[in-house]
Amino acid sequence: MTAKFKIDDVAKECGLTKRTLRYYEEIGLLSPPERTDGGIRMYTQEHIDRLKRLINARDVLGFSLQELQRYISITEELESHRQGYRQISDDKEKLPKLIQLEPVVKNQLVIIEEKLEKMIEMRDEIQQFLNRVQAAIARMNGENEQ
Amino acid sequence: MTAKFKIDDVAKECGLTKRTLRYYEEIGLLSPPERTDGGIRMYTQEHIDRLKRLINARDVLGFSLQELQRYISITEELESHRQGYRQISDDKEKLPKLIQLEPVVKNQLVIIEEKLEKMIEMRDEIQQFLNRVQAAIARMNGENEQ
DNA sequence: GTTACAGTTGACGTTAACGTTAACTTAGGA
DNA sequence: TCCTAAGTTAACGTTAACGTCAACTGTAAC
């Protein structure tokens, strides 16, 4: 039996609030967890893993929650494929889905690579600026010591 | 005399709306341009350049407009240094400013590099996923042709 | 000079992404 | 069994980042 987590455990583990967790569930970003008889949410480790990837994409890519829904639905497909359940009868249903999926993933990749390039440019600019600042400080200190 | 631009020219050039330009000025993100006698804003090329860097940082780094204010004030320092006006009397005033500035820039760099790392991870994950999807499609097509 | 288009300043409206409060229920230890 | 801490839903509040509308003014071409 996989260990279960209450909402506050998950919140603390992921650096979110309970409100945010319920909100993400409300807008369909997080799949509703099982409940106890009393109605209390019991999250699994998978929920936590998913949340962390979500937060990562939100912070790093700056995606809106709407965009995250699409992004997650993609990596969801990934998971179901990772499971490795493959029967030939199943494949016939999957092929069109895969063919639909391919350009979407490809596009996702292009977007990230564009951002990556720009980000590297910005890093280099700031790096150079830092170098100049440090050089200026060193130079001025040198003058003072003479 | 440097060419001047009206608000709608700038808006189109930068892919923003006029409202957004006025808003950015209102919150101190964009320095107020000169006005005609009638009160009409006349932007310079520098305004445009600055705006483009702003938009870049907003989109790529996902900074809030508040964070952008800090970010911009840094690159502002950069510009004033790039100008290269240096007198020894001036230096004495600048040294403490530089010493204050250095850790801020350094920190900015750290933040960007962290994001960069995570971004590269995500790109690799998606890349691998794409490979699997394409392999699956190829495999299924192969089966069909037999 | 007048017409039409683009500019100006308020001021109120909107959407996303939660925060906060209230009123109530559940779970688990003493 | 009772008490408290943590859970639940429902509903209203808040902030950022603009959109939109109204009422008015400046500018360029005719």
Short mmCIF file of C-alpha atoms (C1' of nucleotides) in Angstrom, two decimals:
data_model
loop_
_atom_site.label_atom_id
_atom_site.label_comp_id
_atom_site.label_asym_id
_atom_site.label_seq_id
_atom_site.Cartn_x
_atom_site.Cartn_y
_atom_site.Cartn_z
CA MET A 1 0.00 0.00 0.00
CA THR A 2 1.41 3.35 -1.04
CA ALA A 3 1.69 5.95 1.68
CA LYS A 4 -0.89 8.71 1.67
CA PHE A 5 -0.41 12.38 2.46
CA LYS A 6 -2.77 14.95 3.85
CA ILE A 7 -3.12 18.29 2.21
CA ASP A 8 -0.83 20.19 4.54
CA ASP A 9 1.97 17.67 4.10
CA VAL A 10 1.80 18.10 0.36
CA ALA A 11 1.59 21.87 0.65
CA LYS A 12 4.71 22.06 2.77
CA GLU A 13 6.58 19.55 0.64
CA CYS A 14 5.88 21.59 -2.50
CA GLY A 15 6.03 25.06 -1.03
CA LEU A 16 2.42 25.84 -1.83
CA THR A 17 -0.61 26.65 0.29
CA LYS A 18 -3.59 24.40 0.89
CA ARG A 19 -5.73 26.91 -0.96
CA THR A 20 -3.50 26.62 -3.98
CA LEU A 21 -3.74 22.84 -3.99
CA ARG A 22 -7.53 22.95 -3.89
CA TYR A 23 -7.51 25.62 -6.54
CA TYR A 24 -5.31 23.56 -8.86
CA GLU A 25 -7.69 20.68 -8.38
CA GLU A 26 -10.66 22.94 -9.02
CA ILE A 27 -9.34 24.10 -12.39
CA GLY A 28 -8.37 20.57 -13.37
CA LEU A 29 -4.64 21.02 -13.10
CA LEU A 30 -4.30 18.37 -10.42
CA SER A 31 -6.28 15.14 -10.53
CA PRO A 32 -8.68 14.81 -7.59
CA PRO A 33 -7.15 12.54 -4.96
CA GLU A 34 -9.01 9.80 -3.15
CA ARG A 35 -10.96 10.81 -0.07
CA THR A 36 -11.47 9.21 3.31
CA ASP A 37 -15.03 8.36 4.35
CA GLY A 38 -15.12 11.72 6.03
CA GLY A 39 -14.15 13.47 2.81
CA ILE A 40 -10.52 14.26 3.53
CA ARG A 41 -8.11 14.34 0.61
CA MET A 42 -5.41 11.68 0.62
CA TYR A 43 -2.64 12.43 -1.86
CA THR A 44 -0.17 9.91 -3.23
CA GLN A 45 3.49 10.30 -4.09
CA GLU A 46 2.50 10.62 -7.72
CA HIS A 47 0.51 13.73 -6.92
CA ILE A 48 3.59 15.22 -5.32
CA ASP A 49 5.82 14.34 -8.24
CA ARG A 50 3.39 15.79 -10.68
CA LEU A 51 3.05 18.95 -8.64
CA LYS A 52 6.78 19.45 -8.57
CA ARG A 53 7.05 19.19 -12.31
CA LEU A 54 4.15 21.58 -12.54
CA ILE A 55 5.79 24.15 -10.32
CA ASN A 56 9.01 23.80 -12.21
CA ALA A 57 7.31 24.51 -15.51
CA ARG A 58 5.41 27.40 -13.99
CA ASP A 59 8.50 29.04 -12.54
CA VAL A 60 11.04 28.25 -15.21
CA LEU A 61 8.95 28.58 -18.33
CA GLY A 62 6.64 31.21 -16.88
CA PHE A 63 3.61 29.34 -18.13
CA SER A 64 0.15 30.42 -17.08
CA LEU A 65 -1.99 27.78 -15.42
CA GLN A 66 -3.94 27.46 -18.65
CA GLU A 67 -0.79 26.78 -20.60
CA LEU A 68 0.26 24.34 -17.91
CA GLN A 69 -2.89 22.32 -18.51
CA ARG A 70 -1.76 21.68 -22.06
CA TYR A 71 1.82 21.08 -21.03
CA ILE A 72 0.78 18.57 -18.39
CA SER A 73 -1.57 16.71 -20.67
CA ILE A 74 1.43 16.09 -22.87
CA THR A 75 3.65 14.68 -20.16
CA GLU A 76 0.64 12.70 -19.03
CA GLU A 77 0.76 10.87 -22.33
CA LEU A 78 4.39 10.31 -21.65
CA GLU A 79 3.59 8.57 -18.39
CA SER A 80 1.00 6.28 -19.89
CA HIS A 81 3.53 5.23 -22.51
CA ARG A 82 6.26 4.73 -19.96
CA GLN A 83 4.05 2.09 -18.34
CA GLY A 84 4.78 -0.13 -21.28
CA TYR A 85 1.41 -1.81 -21.69
CA ARG A 86 1.34 -2.59 -25.34
CA GLN A 87 -1.02 -4.85 -27.17
CA ILE A 88 -1.38 -4.84 -30.88
CA SER A 89 -5.12 -4.27 -30.64
CA ASP A 90 -4.39 -1.19 -28.54
CA ASP A 91 -1.88 0.15 -31.00
CA LYS A 92 -4.45 0.70 -33.69
CA GLU A 93 -6.23 3.15 -31.43
CA LYS A 94 -3.04 4.85 -30.41
CA LEU A 95 -1.48 5.59 -33.77
CA PRO A 96 -3.73 8.55 -34.67
CA LYS A 97 -3.28 9.95 -31.17
CA LEU A 98 0.47 9.72 -31.54
CA ILE A 99 0.36 11.36 -34.93
CA GLN A 100 -1.67 14.20 -33.46
CA LEU A 101 0.65 14.46 -30.51
CA GLU A 102 3.92 14.63 -32.42
CA PRO A 103 3.69 18.19 -33.80
CA VAL A 104 2.48 19.50 -30.45
CA VAL A 105 5.51 18.12 -28.67
CA LYS A 106 7.76 19.34 -31.44
CA ASN A 107 6.32 22.82 -31.05
CA GLN A 108 6.79 22.71 -27.30
CA LEU A 109 10.41 21.90 -27.93
CA VAL A 110 10.85 24.82 -30.31
CA ILE A 111 9.39 27.24 -27.77
CA ILE A 112 11.74 26.07 -25.07
CA GLU A 113 14.74 26.23 -27.33
CA GLU A 114 13.92 29.79 -28.33
CA LYS A 115 13.66 30.80 -24.72
CA LEU A 116 16.89 29.00 -23.97
CA GLU A 117 18.75 30.96 -26.62
CA LYS A 118 17.51 34.30 -25.41
CA MET A 119 18.27 33.33 -21.87
CA ILE A 120 21.84 32.46 -22.74
CA GLU A 121 22.21 35.84 -24.42
CA MET A 122 20.95 37.59 -21.33
CA ARG A 123 23.23 35.59 -19.09
CA ASP A 124 26.24 36.52 -21.19
CA GLU A 125 25.32 40.19 -21.11
CA ILE A 126 25.01 40.17 -17.36
CA GLN A 127 28.20 38.18 -17.03
CA GLN A 128 30.08 40.76 -19.03
CA PHE A 129 28.56 43.55 -17.01
CA LEU A 130 29.62 41.84 -13.81
CA ASN A 131 33.13 41.54 -15.15
CA ARG A 132 33.25 45.25 -15.87
CA VAL A 133 31.92 46.14 -12.45
CA GLN A 134 34.48 43.93 -10.76
CA ALA A 135 37.27 45.29 -12.90
CA ALA A 136 36.27 48.83 -12.06
CA ILE A 137 36.28 48.07 -8.35
CA ALA A 138 39.67 46.41 -8.59
CA ARG A 139 41.09 49.31 -10.57
CA MET A 140 39.84 51.89 -8.11
CA ASN A 141 41.17 49.95 -5.18
CA GLY A 142 44.49 49.73 -6.96
CA GLU A 143 44.60 53.48 -7.34
CA ASN A 144 43.84 53.95 -3.68
CA GLU A 145 46.69 51.75 -2.62
CA GLN A 146 49.29 53.68 -4.58
CA MET B 1 18.56 65.51 -34.41
CA THR B 2 17.44 62.02 -33.47
CA ALA B 3 14.22 60.86 -35.04
CA LYS B 4 11.15 60.86 -32.82
CA PHE B 5 8.32 58.37 -32.69
CA LYS B 6 4.69 58.72 -31.72
CA ILE B 7 3.11 56.31 -29.34
CA ASP B 8 1.43 54.14 -31.93
CA ASP B 9 4.67 53.70 -33.88
CA VAL B 10 6.40 52.49 -30.76
CA ALA B 11 3.50 50.26 -29.84
CA LYS B 12 3.52 48.52 -33.20
CA GLU B 13 7.30 48.26 -33.29
CA CYS B 14 7.34 46.56 -29.91
CA GLY B 15 4.13 44.58 -30.18
CA LEU B 16 2.47 46.38 -27.30
CA THR B 17 -0.60 48.57 -27.00
CA LYS B 18 -0.66 52.29 -26.38
CA ARG B 19 -2.31 51.64 -23.07
CA THR B 20 0.56 49.41 -22.04
CA LEU B 21 3.12 52.07 -22.93
CA ARG B 22 1.33 54.67 -20.84
CA TYR B 23 0.98 52.13 -18.06
CA TYR B 24 4.68 51.29 -18.08
CA GLU B 25 5.42 54.99 -17.89
CA GLU B 26 2.91 55.41 -15.08
CA ILE B 27 4.57 52.79 -12.90
CA GLY B 28 8.02 54.12 -13.63
CA LEU B 29 9.17 51.30 -15.85
CA LEU B 30 9.67 53.54 -18.86
CA SER B 31 11.14 57.01 -18.52
CA PRO B 32 8.69 59.75 -19.55
CA PRO B 33 9.46 60.89 -23.09
CA GLU B 34 9.58 64.50 -24.19
CA ARG B 35 6.30 66.07 -25.20
CA THR B 36 5.28 68.40 -28.00
CA ASP B 37 3.78 71.77 -27.01
CA GLY B 38 0.40 70.08 -27.35
CA GLY B 39 1.41 67.38 -24.87
CA ILE B 40 2.01 64.52 -27.27
CA ARG B 41 4.67 61.96 -26.34
CA MET B 42 7.70 61.82 -28.62
CA TYR B 43 9.75 58.70 -28.07
CA THR B 44 13.36 58.19 -29.09
CA GLN B 45 15.15 55.13 -30.40
CA GLU B 46 16.54 54.60 -26.91
CA HIS B 47 13.04 54.18 -25.57
CA ILE B 48 12.43 51.50 -28.14
CA ASP B 49 15.66 49.68 -27.39
CA ARG B 50 14.96 49.75 -23.71
CA LEU B 51 11.44 48.50 -24.23
CA LYS B 52 12.63 45.57 -26.27
CA ARG B 53 15.06 44.50 -23.57
CA LEU B 54 12.25 44.91 -21.09
CA ILE B 55 9.89 42.70 -23.05
CA ASN B 56 12.60 40.13 -23.49
CA ALA B 57 13.24 39.94 -19.77
CA ARG B 58 9.52 39.83 -19.08
CA ASP B 59 8.86 36.98 -21.50
CA VAL B 60 12.02 34.96 -21.08
CA LEU B 61 12.64 35.32 -17.39
CA GLY B 62 8.99 35.66 -16.49
CA PHE B 63 9.71 38.66 -14.31
CA SER B 64 6.88 40.67 -12.87
CA LEU B 65 6.86 44.36 -13.69
CA GLN B 66 8.08 45.04 -10.16
CA GLU B 67 11.02 42.72 -10.63
CA LEU B 68 11.67 44.34 -13.98
CA GLN B 69 12.09 47.69 -12.27
CA ARG B 70 15.03 46.30 -10.33
CA TYR B 71 16.40 44.47 -13.32
CA ILE B 72 16.25 47.58 -15.47
CA SER B 73 17.86 49.79 -12.87
CA ILE B 74 20.82 47.45 -13.05
CA THR B 75 21.24 47.59 -16.79
CA GLU B 76 20.74 51.33 -16.47
CA GLU B 77 23.95 51.47 -14.47
CA LEU B 78 25.52 49.47 -17.22
CA GLU B 79 24.61 52.08 -19.77
CA SER B 80 25.96 54.98 -17.76
CA HIS B 81 29.22 53.10 -17.39
CA ARG B 82 29.37 52.22 -21.02
CA GLN B 83 29.38 55.94 -21.77
CA GLY B 84 32.90 56.03 -20.41
CA TYR B 85 32.91 59.37 -18.67
CA ARG B 86 35.48 58.91 -15.97
CA GLN B 87 37.15 61.48 -13.85
CA ILE B 88 39.07 60.66 -10.73
CA SER B 89 36.92 63.02 -8.68
CA ASP B 90 33.90 61.16 -9.91
CA ASP B 91 35.36 57.81 -9.03
CA LYS B 92 35.36 58.50 -5.33
CA GLU B 93 31.61 58.84 -5.45
CA LYS B 94 31.19 55.78 -7.61
CA LEU B 95 33.18 53.24 -5.65
CA PRO B 96 30.59 52.69 -2.91
CA LYS B 97 27.83 52.46 -5.52
CA LEU B 98 29.80 49.85 -7.40
CA ILE B 99 30.45 47.90 -4.24
CA GLN B 100 26.75 47.91 -3.50
CA LEU B 101 25.93 46.95 -7.04
CA GLU B 102 28.26 44.01 -7.34
CA PRO B 103 26.39 41.48 -5.16
CA VAL B 104 23.09 42.45 -6.76
CA VAL B 105 24.39 41.69 -10.21
CA LYS B 106 26.01 38.53 -8.97
CA ASN B 107 22.71 37.41 -7.53
CA GLN B 108 20.91 38.20 -10.75
CA LEU B 109 23.39 35.97 -12.51
CA VAL B 110 22.84 33.12 -10.09
CA ILE B 111 19.09 33.30 -10.59
CA ILE B 112 19.43 33.14 -14.34
CA GLU B 113 21.86 30.28 -14.22
CA GLU B 114 19.54 28.28 -11.98
CA LYS B 115 16.71 28.81 -14.40
CA LEU B 116 18.96 27.89 -17.27
CA GLU B 117 19.86 24.57 -15.68
CA LYS B 118 16.27 23.61 -15.01
CA MET B 119 15.31 24.69 -18.49
CA ILE B 120 17.96 22.47 -20.03
CA GLU B 121 16.66 19.55 -17.99
CA MET B 122 13.15 20.15 -19.22
CA ARG B 123 14.29 20.46 -22.79
CA ASP B 124 16.10 17.13 -22.55
CA GLU B 125 13.06 15.43 -21.07
CA ILE B 126 10.85 16.69 -23.85
CA GLN B 127 13.44 15.81 -26.43
CA GLN B 128 13.54 12.24 -25.17
CA PHE B 129 9.78 12.08 -25.13
CA LEU B 130 9.67 13.29 -28.71
CA ASN B 131 12.14 10.59 -29.68
CA ARG B 132 9.96 7.93 -28.11
CA VAL B 133 6.84 9.23 -29.82
CA GLN B 134 8.55 9.28 -33.20
CA ALA B 135 10.00 5.82 -32.64
CA ALA B 136 6.56 4.49 -31.73
CA ILE B 137 5.03 5.96 -34.87
CA ALA B 138 7.78 4.51 -37.02
CA ARG B 139 7.44 1.12 -35.39
CA MET B 140 3.69 1.00 -35.89
CA ASN B 141 4.00 2.08 -39.48
CA GLY B 142 6.57 -0.65 -39.96
CA GLU B 143 4.14 -3.24 -38.62
CA ASN B 144 1.42 -2.03 -40.94
CA GLU B 145 3.61 -2.40 -43.98
CA GLN B 146 4.44 -6.02 -43.26
"C1'" DG C 1 -10.86 76.47 -41.35
"C1'" DT C 2 -12.74 72.32 -40.94
"C1'" DT C 3 -12.57 67.51 -40.98
"C1'" DA C 4 -10.84 63.23 -39.50
"C1'" DC C 5 -7.68 60.72 -37.21
"C1'" DA C 6 -4.62 60.07 -33.55
"C1'" DG C 7 -3.38 61.77 -29.16
"C1'" DT C 8 -4.54 62.91 -23.98
"C1'" DT C 9 -6.32 62.01 -19.19
"C1'" DG C 10 -9.44 59.99 -15.98
"C1'" DA C 11 -12.17 56.32 -14.40
"C1'" DC C 12 -14.23 52.09 -14.18
"C1'" DG C 13 -14.06 46.99 -15.89
"C1'" DT C 14 -11.74 42.43 -16.27
"C1'" DT C 15 -9.06 38.18 -15.63
"C1'" DA C 16 -5.85 35.19 -13.37
"C1'" DA C 17 -4.26 33.37 -9.31
"C1'" DC C 18 -4.78 32.98 -5.37
"C1'" DG C 19 -5.83 35.12 0.10
"C1'" DT C 20 -9.06 35.40 3.76
"C1'" DT C 21 -12.90 34.59 6.56
"C1'" DA C 22 -16.88 32.03 8.20
"C1'" DA C 23 -19.36 28.19 9.50
"C1'" DC C 24 -19.04 23.62 9.91
"C1'" DT C 25 -17.04 18.53 10.16
"C1'" DT C 26 -13.45 14.89 10.89
"C1'" DA C 27 -9.61 12.57 13.07
"C1'" DG C 28 -6.87 11.23 16.70
"C1'" DG C 29 -4.89 11.58 21.36
"C1'" DA C 30 -5.83 12.19 26.64
"C1'" DT D 1 -16.07 10.84 25.32
"C1'" DC D 2 -14.48 15.09 24.61
"C1'" DC D 3 -11.21 18.44 22.96
"C1'" DT D 4 -8.29 20.39 19.72
"C1'" DA D 5 -5.97 20.72 15.50
"C1'" DA D 6 -6.57 20.22 10.92
"C1'" DG D 7 -9.80 19.27 7.36
"C1'" DT D 8 -14.07 20.78 4.30
"C1'" DT D 9 -17.00 24.05 1.21
"C1'" DA D 10 -18.74 28.58 0.03
"C1'" DA D 11 -18.22 33.08 -0.71
"C1'" DC D 12 -16.24 37.39 -0.90
"C1'" DG D 13 -11.63 40.15 -1.15
"C1'" DT D 14 -7.20 41.39 -3.42
"C1'" DT D 15 -3.41 42.47 -6.63
"C1'" DA D 16 -1.18 42.81 -11.05
"C1'" DA D 17 -1.50 44.03 -15.59
"C1'" DC D 18 -3.69 45.74 -18.47
"C1'" DG D 19 -8.71 46.63 -21.53
"C1'" DT D 20 -12.26 49.76 -22.49
"C1'" DC D 21 -14.97 53.80 -22.65
"C1'" DA D 22 -15.96 58.70 -22.40
"C1'" DA D 23 -14.94 63.29 -23.03
"C1'" DC D 24 -11.86 66.18 -24.69
"C1'" DT D 25 -7.64 68.12 -27.55
"C1'" DG D 26 -3.84 68.32 -30.99
"C1'" DT D 27 -2.16 67.70 -35.87
"C1'" DA D 28 -1.92 67.06 -40.78
"C1'" DA D 29 -4.03 67.28 -45.04
"C1'" DC D 30 -7.23 69.24 -47.87
#
